Amino acid sequence: MQPVKIGLLGFGTVGGGTVRVLARNAQEIARRAGRELRITTVFTRDPSKPRLYSVEGMRLVTDPWQVVEDPEVEVVAELIGGISPAKELILRAIELGKPVVTANKALIALHGNEIFARASQRGVMVAFEAAVAGGIPIIKVLREGLAGNRIEWVAGIINGTCNFILSAMREQGREFAEVLKEAQALGYAEADPSLDVEGIDAAHKLTILAAIAFGIPLKFASVYTEGITRITPEDIRYAEELGYRIKSLGIARRSGEGIELRVHPCLIPARRLLANVEGVMNAVVVKGDAVGPTLYYGPGAGAEPTASAVGADLVDVVRAMTADPENRVPHLAFQPDALSDLRVLPMGEVETAYYLHLRVADQPGVLADIARFLADHDISIEAVIQKEPKPSQQDVPLIFLTHKVRESALDAAAKKIESLPTVKAPVHRIRLETLE
Ligand code: HSE
């Protein structure tokens, strides 16, 4: 059989990793796909850049359209990232009937509905395993491995940079800004690190996971997103004293009235496996009604882990080239005409427990006043501790853990608490999930 000819858009970290992995594992991959996979055309802005691996037999071009339009190229792998021209290039590949493999999380989260609709019309596959959690095959798990389940919730550490920062803050007691600089120097963060630390990158990935888990369209604009920039080493220490770790989680959950889609820092019990995922590693817990909770762990980024996912997608699309479109696994797991547009709950309607960090005057009656406002809003306290004041400060930190409460009730109570003259700073709150 003739080799399948692949065009690569992008020869950076992931593109280079893909070239290396496909060359090193050529035989294994051919045994799986049933045909040899050969990269024939590669778009790179810098063709003369020295590479540590062979590019023999590959045509290096400096115009990405030359890859897509190359009549020899049968499959296009888009690894340049960004929205434009990646979107136009993918749509053109679809128009030409060429299957596409992409690692582009932002593009799928924002424009996936349109891309998949076009691909389905044209009977072309668009595969995107590398877009979420790097080397962890979580798309395959949700779309195929757990297809017999009703998925109840998904919760994941899906941004390695945030996890690296929170781990270093906990282990070394360092401040957020200092560790962020280190993460940038190590090359973990996105070119614009606010995408990581403000939760946007994780929201892209959560959008994709939720669509596949629940059979809903991609709804990036409905994801609630909160970053980790206001987490302090004190919060991490106090949480630890109470038996919790702080992690930035992406959570998608069915609730009675709709679904929750949210990315934010979160206290989770220290005994949970997810709480012990450290550094840049990623992990996703999926709770299915039949299987119960399942955990998937691995590297969420990096040249070869991401190439591992690209390689798996290439094998899939090559296998599917001979299958009728209606017999392929649907892009978003559920048949396109069976997607349901479930309501995404506004955060006011979401129920979680809370960690509250207050700075208050050290005088009689303060705790009673705060407890009364909480009680007025039906908020039950699970734990309270008063900490030593910092040497330079008069006021004392007061830490509460609450039971589950509607966010709108917590908002109302916090507003009243903040109006007390004895409360010296806005109520600093972090949601708490037991993941049970
Ligand atoms: N910046 C991302 C992260 C890279 O930190 O997880 C992988 O998407």
Coordinates of C-alpha atoms and ligand atoms in Angstrom, one line a residue:
M1 CA 0.0 0.0 0.0
Q2 CA 1.1 3.5 -0.7
P3 CA 2.2 5.6 2.3
V4 CA -0.3 8.3 3.5
K5 CA 1.2 11.7 2.8
I6 CA 1.0 14.2 5.6
G7 CA 1.4 18.0 5.5
L8 CA 2.5 19.7 8.6
L9 CA 1.6 23.3 9.4
G10 CA 4.1 24.4 12.0
F11 CA 7.6 23.2 12.8
G12 CA 7.9 24.5 16.4
T13 CA 8.0 22.5 19.6
V14 CA 5.0 20.2 18.7
G15 CA 5.8 20.0 15.0
G16 CA 9.4 19.0 15.7
G17 CA 8.2 16.5 18.3
T18 CA 5.8 15.0 15.8
V19 CA 8.5 14.7 13.1
R20 CA 10.8 12.9 15.7
V21 CA 8.1 10.6 17.0
L22 CA 6.7 9.6 13.6
A23 CA 10.3 8.8 12.4
R24 CA 11.3 6.9 15.6
N25 CA 8.1 4.9 15.8
A26 CA 7.5 4.6 12.0
Q27 CA 7.2 0.8 12.0
E28 CA 4.9 0.6 15.1
I29 CA 2.7 3.3 13.8
A30 CA 2.4 1.7 10.3
R31 CA 1.5 -1.6 11.9
R32 CA -1.3 0.1 13.7
A33 CA -2.6 2.3 10.9
G34 CA -2.2 -0.3 8.2
R35 CA -0.2 2.1 6.1
E36 CA 3.1 4.0 6.4
L37 CA 2.6 7.7 7.5
R38 CA 5.0 9.9 5.7
I39 CA 5.5 13.7 6.3
T40 CA 6.1 15.2 2.9
T41 CA 5.5 18.9 3.2
V42 CA 6.1 21.2 6.2
F43 CA 5.4 24.9 6.7
T44 CA 8.1 26.7 8.7
R45 CA 8.9 30.3 8.9
D46 CA 12.6 29.4 9.1
P47 CA 13.6 26.6 6.8
S48 CA 17.3 27.1 7.4
K49 CA 17.0 26.6 11.2
P50 CA 19.4 23.8 12.2
R51 CA 17.4 20.7 13.4
L52 CA 18.7 17.8 15.5
Y53 CA 16.8 15.3 13.4
S54 CA 16.5 14.4 9.7
V55 CA 14.2 16.3 7.4
E56 CA 15.2 14.3 4.5
G57 CA 12.3 13.7 2.0
M58 CA 10.4 16.7 3.4
R59 CA 9.6 19.8 1.4
L60 CA 10.0 22.8 3.7
V61 CA 7.8 25.7 2.5
T62 CA 7.4 29.2 4.0
D63 CA 3.8 29.7 2.9
P64 CA 1.3 27.6 4.9
W65 CA -1.1 27.5 2.0
Q66 CA 1.4 25.5 0.0
V67 CA 0.9 22.7 2.5
V68 CA -2.9 22.6 2.3
E69 CA -3.0 23.1 -1.5
D70 CA -0.2 20.6 -2.2
P71 CA -2.1 17.9 -4.3
E72 CA 0.2 15.2 -2.8
V73 CA -0.8 16.0 0.8
E74 CA -3.7 13.8 1.9
V75 CA -3.9 14.7 5.6
V76 CA -3.1 18.1 7.2
A77 CA -1.7 18.5 10.8
E78 CA -2.3 22.0 12.1
L79 CA 0.3 22.8 14.8
I80 CA 0.7 26.6 14.4
G81 CA -1.9 27.6 17.0
G82 CA -3.9 30.9 17.1
I83 CA -7.1 31.6 15.3
S84 CA -6.1 33.1 12.0
P85 CA -4.8 31.8 9.6
A86 CA -5.2 28.4 11.3
K87 CA -9.0 28.5 10.9
E88 CA -8.9 29.4 7.2
L89 CA -6.3 26.8 6.5
I90 CA -8.4 24.1 8.3
L91 CA -11.6 25.1 6.5
R92 CA -9.7 24.9 3.2
A93 CA -8.3 21.5 4.0
I94 CA -11.9 20.3 4.8
E95 CA -13.1 21.8 1.5
L96 CA -10.5 19.8 -0.3
G97 CA -11.6 16.7 1.5
K98 CA -8.4 16.3 3.5
P99 CA -8.7 15.1 7.1
V100 CA -7.3 17.4 9.7
V101 CA -5.4 16.8 13.0
T102 CA -5.1 19.8 15.2
A103 CA -3.6 20.7 18.6
N104 CA -5.4 24.0 18.6
K105 CA -7.5 24.3 21.8
A106 CA -8.5 27.9 21.4
L107 CA -9.6 27.4 17.8
I108 CA -11.7 24.3 18.7
A109 CA -13.2 26.0 21.8
L110 CA -14.2 29.1 19.9
H111 CA -14.9 27.9 16.3
G112 CA -15.3 24.2 16.7
N113 CA -19.0 24.2 16.1
E114 CA -18.5 25.7 12.7
I115 CA -15.5 23.6 11.8
F116 CA -17.2 20.3 12.8
A117 CA -20.4 21.3 10.9
R118 CA -18.4 21.9 7.7
A119 CA -16.3 18.8 8.3
S120 CA -19.5 16.7 8.7
Q121 CA -21.1 18.1 5.5
R122 CA -17.9 17.2 3.6
G123 CA -17.5 13.8 5.3
V124 CA -14.1 14.8 6.6
M125 CA -12.6 14.0 10.0
V126 CA -11.1 16.7 12.3
A127 CA -9.2 15.1 15.2
F128 CA -8.1 17.2 18.2
E129 CA -6.8 14.9 20.9
A130 CA -3.7 17.1 21.4
A131 CA -5.8 20.1 22.2
V132 CA -6.6 18.9 25.7
A133 CA -4.2 17.8 28.4
G134 CA -1.3 17.1 26.0
G135 CA -0.4 13.5 26.1
I136 CA -3.4 12.2 28.2
P137 CA -5.8 10.6 25.8
I138 CA -8.8 12.1 27.5
I139 CA -10.8 12.9 24.3
K140 CA -10.6 9.2 23.4
V141 CA -11.6 8.2 26.9
L142 CA -14.7 10.4 27.0
R143 CA -15.7 9.8 23.4
E144 CA -15.1 6.1 23.2
G145 CA -13.9 4.4 26.4
L146 CA -16.8 5.8 28.6
A147 CA -19.4 5.8 25.9
G148 CA -21.6 3.4 27.9
N149 CA -21.9 5.9 30.8
R150 CA -23.9 8.9 31.6
I151 CA -21.1 11.3 32.6
E152 CA -22.0 13.1 35.8
W153 CA -19.0 15.4 36.2
V154 CA -15.4 16.1 35.0
A155 CA -12.9 17.9 37.1
G156 CA -9.3 18.4 36.0
I157 CA -6.0 20.0 36.5
I158 CA -5.7 21.1 32.9
N159 CA -3.3 23.9 33.0
G160 CA 0.3 22.8 33.9
T161 CA 1.5 26.4 34.5
C162 CA -1.1 27.1 37.2
N163 CA -0.4 23.7 38.8
F164 CA 3.4 24.4 38.8
I165 CA 2.9 27.8 40.4
L166 CA 0.5 26.5 43.1
S167 CA 2.8 23.5 43.8
A168 CA 5.9 25.7 44.2
M169 CA 4.0 28.2 46.4
R170 CA 2.9 25.4 48.7
E171 CA 6.2 23.5 48.8
Q172 CA 8.5 26.5 49.0
G173 CA 6.2 29.2 50.6
R174 CA 7.0 31.5 47.7
E175 CA 4.8 34.3 46.3
F176 CA 2.8 34.0 43.1
A177 CA 4.6 36.6 41.0
E178 CA 8.0 35.1 41.7
V179 CA 7.0 31.6 40.7
L180 CA 5.3 32.8 37.6
K181 CA 8.6 34.3 36.4
E182 CA 10.2 30.9 36.9
A183 CA 7.4 29.1 35.0
Q184 CA 8.0 31.5 32.1
A185 CA 11.7 31.0 32.2
L186 CA 11.2 27.2 32.0
G187 CA 8.9 27.6 29.0
Y188 CA 5.8 26.2 30.6
A189 CA 3.6 29.3 30.2
E190 CA 1.8 30.4 27.0
A191 CA 3.4 33.3 25.1
D192 CA 0.8 35.5 27.0
P193 CA 1.0 34.0 30.5
S194 CA -2.4 35.7 31.4
L195 CA -4.0 32.9 29.3
D196 CA -2.7 30.5 31.9
V197 CA -3.0 32.3 35.2
E198 CA -6.4 33.9 34.4
G199 CA -7.8 30.5 33.6
I200 CA -8.5 31.1 29.9
D201 CA -6.3 28.3 28.6
A202 CA -8.1 25.9 31.0
A203 CA -11.5 27.3 29.9
H204 CA -10.6 26.4 26.3
K205 CA -9.9 22.8 27.3
L206 CA -12.9 22.6 29.6
T207 CA -15.2 23.7 26.8
I208 CA -14.0 20.8 24.7
L209 CA -14.3 18.3 27.6
A210 CA -17.8 19.4 28.5
A211 CA -19.1 19.2 24.9
I212 CA -17.9 15.6 24.6
A213 CA -18.9 14.6 28.1
F214 CA -22.5 15.9 27.9
G215 CA -23.3 16.0 24.2
I216 CA -23.6 19.8 24.1
P217 CA -22.3 22.3 21.6
L218 CA -19.0 24.0 22.4
K219 CA -19.8 26.9 24.8
F220 CA -16.6 28.8 25.6
A221 CA -18.4 32.1 26.2
S222 CA -20.5 30.4 29.0
V223 CA -17.5 29.2 31.0
Y224 CA -16.9 31.1 34.3
T225 CA -13.3 31.8 34.6
E226 CA -11.2 33.0 37.6
G227 CA -7.4 33.0 37.8
I228 CA -5.0 32.2 40.6
T229 CA -3.4 35.6 40.8
R230 CA -4.9 36.4 44.2
I231 CA -3.9 33.2 45.9
T232 CA -1.4 33.9 48.7
P233 CA 1.1 31.5 50.4
E234 CA -1.0 32.2 53.6
D235 CA -4.2 30.8 51.9
I236 CA -2.2 27.7 50.9
R237 CA -0.9 27.2 54.4
Y238 CA -4.2 27.7 56.1
A239 CA -5.9 25.4 53.7
E240 CA -3.2 22.8 54.4
E241 CA -3.8 23.1 58.2
L242 CA -7.4 22.3 57.5
G243 CA -6.6 19.3 55.5
Y244 CA -6.9 20.8 52.0
R245 CA -4.8 21.7 49.0
I246 CA -5.5 24.6 46.6
K247 CA -5.6 23.6 42.9
S248 CA -6.9 25.4 39.8
L249 CA -9.6 23.1 38.5
G250 CA -11.8 23.0 35.4
I251 CA -15.1 21.6 36.5
A252 CA -18.0 20.6 34.3
R253 CA -21.0 19.1 36.2
R254 CA -24.6 18.2 35.5
S255 CA -26.8 19.7 38.1
G256 CA -30.6 19.4 38.3
E257 CA -31.3 22.6 36.4
G258 CA -28.5 22.6 33.8
I259 CA -24.7 22.3 33.8
E260 CA -21.9 24.0 35.6
L261 CA -18.9 25.1 33.6
R262 CA -16.2 26.8 35.6
V263 CA -12.5 27.2 36.0
H264 CA -11.2 28.6 39.3
P265 CA -8.9 27.9 42.2
C266 CA -10.4 25.4 44.6
L267 CA -9.7 23.8 47.9
I268 CA -9.8 20.0 47.6
P269 CA -9.2 17.4 50.4
A270 CA -5.4 16.6 50.6
R271 CA -6.2 12.9 50.6
R272 CA -7.6 13.0 47.0
L273 CA -5.3 11.7 44.3
L274 CA -6.0 14.9 42.4
A275 CA -4.7 17.0 45.3
N276 CA -1.3 15.2 44.9
V277 CA -0.8 16.0 41.3
E278 CA 2.2 18.3 41.4
G279 CA 4.2 20.5 39.1
V280 CA 3.3 20.8 35.4
M281 CA 1.5 17.5 35.3
N282 CA -2.2 17.3 34.3
A283 CA -4.9 15.0 35.6
V284 CA -8.6 14.7 34.9
V285 CA -11.2 12.9 37.0
V286 CA -14.3 11.7 35.2
K287 CA -17.3 10.4 37.1
G288 CA -19.5 8.1 35.0
D289 CA -22.7 6.7 36.5
A290 CA -21.6 3.1 35.7
V291 CA -17.9 3.2 36.2
G292 CA -17.7 5.6 39.1
P293 CA -14.8 8.0 39.4
T294 CA -11.8 7.4 37.1
L295 CA -8.6 9.3 37.0
Y296 CA -6.3 10.1 34.0
Y297 CA -2.8 11.5 34.7
G298 CA 0.1 12.6 32.6
P299 CA 2.1 15.4 31.0
G300 CA -0.2 18.1 29.7
A301 CA 2.3 19.7 27.4
G302 CA 5.7 19.3 25.8
A303 CA 7.0 18.3 22.5
E304 CA 6.8 14.5 22.6
P305 CA 3.8 14.1 24.9
T306 CA 1.8 16.4 22.6
A307 CA 3.2 14.5 19.6
S308 CA 2.0 11.3 21.2
A309 CA -1.6 12.7 20.9
V310 CA -1.0 14.0 17.3
G311 CA 0.4 10.5 16.4
A312 CA -2.7 8.8 17.8
D313 CA -5.0 11.1 15.8
L314 CA -3.1 10.5 12.6
V315 CA -3.5 6.8 13.1
D316 CA -7.2 7.3 13.7
V317 CA -7.8 9.5 10.6
V318 CA -5.8 7.1 8.4
R319 CA -7.8 4.2 9.6
A320 CA -11.0 6.1 9.1
M321 CA -10.1 7.1 5.5
T322 CA -11.7 3.9 4.3
A323 CA -14.7 4.1 6.6
D324 CA -18.0 5.7 5.6
P325 CA -18.5 9.0 7.4
E326 CA -21.6 7.9 9.2
N327 CA -19.7 5.0 10.7
R328 CA -17.0 7.1 12.2
V329 CA -16.9 8.3 15.8
P330 CA -18.7 11.7 15.8
H331 CA -16.5 14.8 16.4
L332 CA -18.3 15.7 19.7
A333 CA -19.0 12.1 20.7
F334 CA -22.7 12.3 20.2
Q335 CA -24.4 12.3 16.7
P336 CA -24.6 15.9 15.5
D337 CA -28.4 15.8 15.4
A338 CA -28.5 14.5 19.0
L339 CA -26.6 17.3 20.7
S340 CA -28.7 19.0 23.4
D341 CA -28.4 22.6 24.2
L342 CA -28.4 22.4 28.0
R343 CA -28.5 25.6 30.0
V344 CA -25.3 26.6 31.6
L345 CA -26.0 27.8 35.2
P346 CA -25.0 31.3 36.1
M347 CA -22.5 31.3 39.0
G348 CA -25.1 32.7 41.4
E349 CA -27.0 29.4 41.1
V350 CA -24.0 27.2 41.6
E351 CA -23.6 25.5 45.0
T352 CA -20.2 24.9 46.6
A353 CA -18.7 25.1 50.0
Y354 CA -16.3 28.0 50.7
Y355 CA -13.1 28.9 52.3
L356 CA -13.3 32.5 53.6
H357 CA -10.3 34.5 54.6
L358 CA -11.1 37.7 56.5
R359 CA -9.0 40.3 58.1
V360 CA -10.7 41.7 61.2
A361 CA -10.1 43.8 64.3
D362 CA -9.1 41.7 67.3
Q363 CA -12.0 42.7 69.7
P364 CA -15.0 41.2 71.3
G365 CA -18.2 40.6 69.2
V366 CA -16.5 40.5 65.8
L367 CA -16.9 36.7 65.3
A368 CA -20.5 36.9 66.6
D369 CA -21.4 39.6 64.0
I370 CA -19.9 37.7 61.1
A371 CA -21.5 34.4 62.2
R372 CA -24.9 36.2 62.4
F373 CA -24.7 37.5 58.8
L374 CA -23.8 34.0 57.7
A375 CA -26.7 32.5 59.6
D376 CA -29.0 35.1 58.2
H377 CA -28.3 33.8 54.7
D378 CA -28.6 30.2 55.8
I379 CA -24.9 29.6 55.6
S380 CA -23.6 26.9 57.9
I381 CA -20.1 27.1 59.3
E382 CA -18.0 23.9 59.2
A383 CA -14.8 25.3 60.8
V384 CA -13.4 28.5 62.0
I385 CA -9.8 29.4 63.0
Q386 CA -8.2 32.6 64.1
K387 CA -4.6 33.1 63.1
E388 CA -1.8 35.2 64.6
P389 CA -1.6 38.7 63.1
K390 CA 1.3 39.4 60.8
P391 CA 4.1 41.3 62.6
S392 CA 3.3 44.5 60.7
Q393 CA -0.5 44.3 61.0
Q394 CA -3.0 45.1 63.8
D395 CA -5.8 43.0 62.4
V396 CA -6.0 39.3 62.6
P397 CA -6.8 36.7 59.9
L398 CA -10.0 34.8 60.5
I399 CA -10.6 31.7 58.4
F400 CA -14.0 30.0 57.9
L401 CA -15.0 26.9 56.0
T402 CA -18.7 26.8 55.1
H403 CA -21.0 24.0 54.1
K404 CA -22.4 24.1 50.6
V405 CA -24.3 27.2 49.8
R406 CA -25.7 28.9 46.7
E407 CA -23.2 31.5 45.4
S408 CA -25.8 34.3 45.4
A409 CA -26.3 33.7 49.2
L410 CA -22.6 33.9 49.8
D411 CA -22.3 37.1 47.8
A412 CA -25.1 38.7 49.8
A413 CA -23.6 37.6 53.2
A414 CA -20.1 38.8 52.1
K415 CA -21.4 42.2 51.2
K416 CA -22.9 42.6 54.7
I417 CA -19.8 41.3 56.4
E418 CA -17.7 43.8 54.4
S419 CA -19.8 46.6 55.7
L420 CA -18.8 46.0 59.3
P421 CA -16.2 48.5 60.5
T422 CA -14.3 45.7 62.2
V423 CA -13.8 43.9 58.9
K424 CA -10.7 45.5 57.4
A425 CA -10.5 44.0 53.9
P426 CA -12.8 42.4 51.3
V427 CA -13.7 38.9 52.1
H428 CA -11.3 36.7 50.2
R429 CA -13.0 33.5 49.2
I430 CA -12.0 30.3 47.5
R431 CA -14.5 27.6 46.5
L432 CA -14.1 24.2 48.1
E433 CA -14.9 20.9 46.4
T434 CA -14.9 17.5 48.1
L435 CA -15.0 15.7 44.7
E436 CA -17.2 13.0 46.1
Ligands
HSE1 N1 0.3 26.6 28.8 C1 -0.4 25.3 28.8 C2 -0.2 24.7 30.2 C3 0.3 24.4 27.8 O1 0.4 25.4 31.1 O2 -0.8 23.7 30.5 C4 -0.5 23.3 27.4 O3 -1.7 23.6 26.9

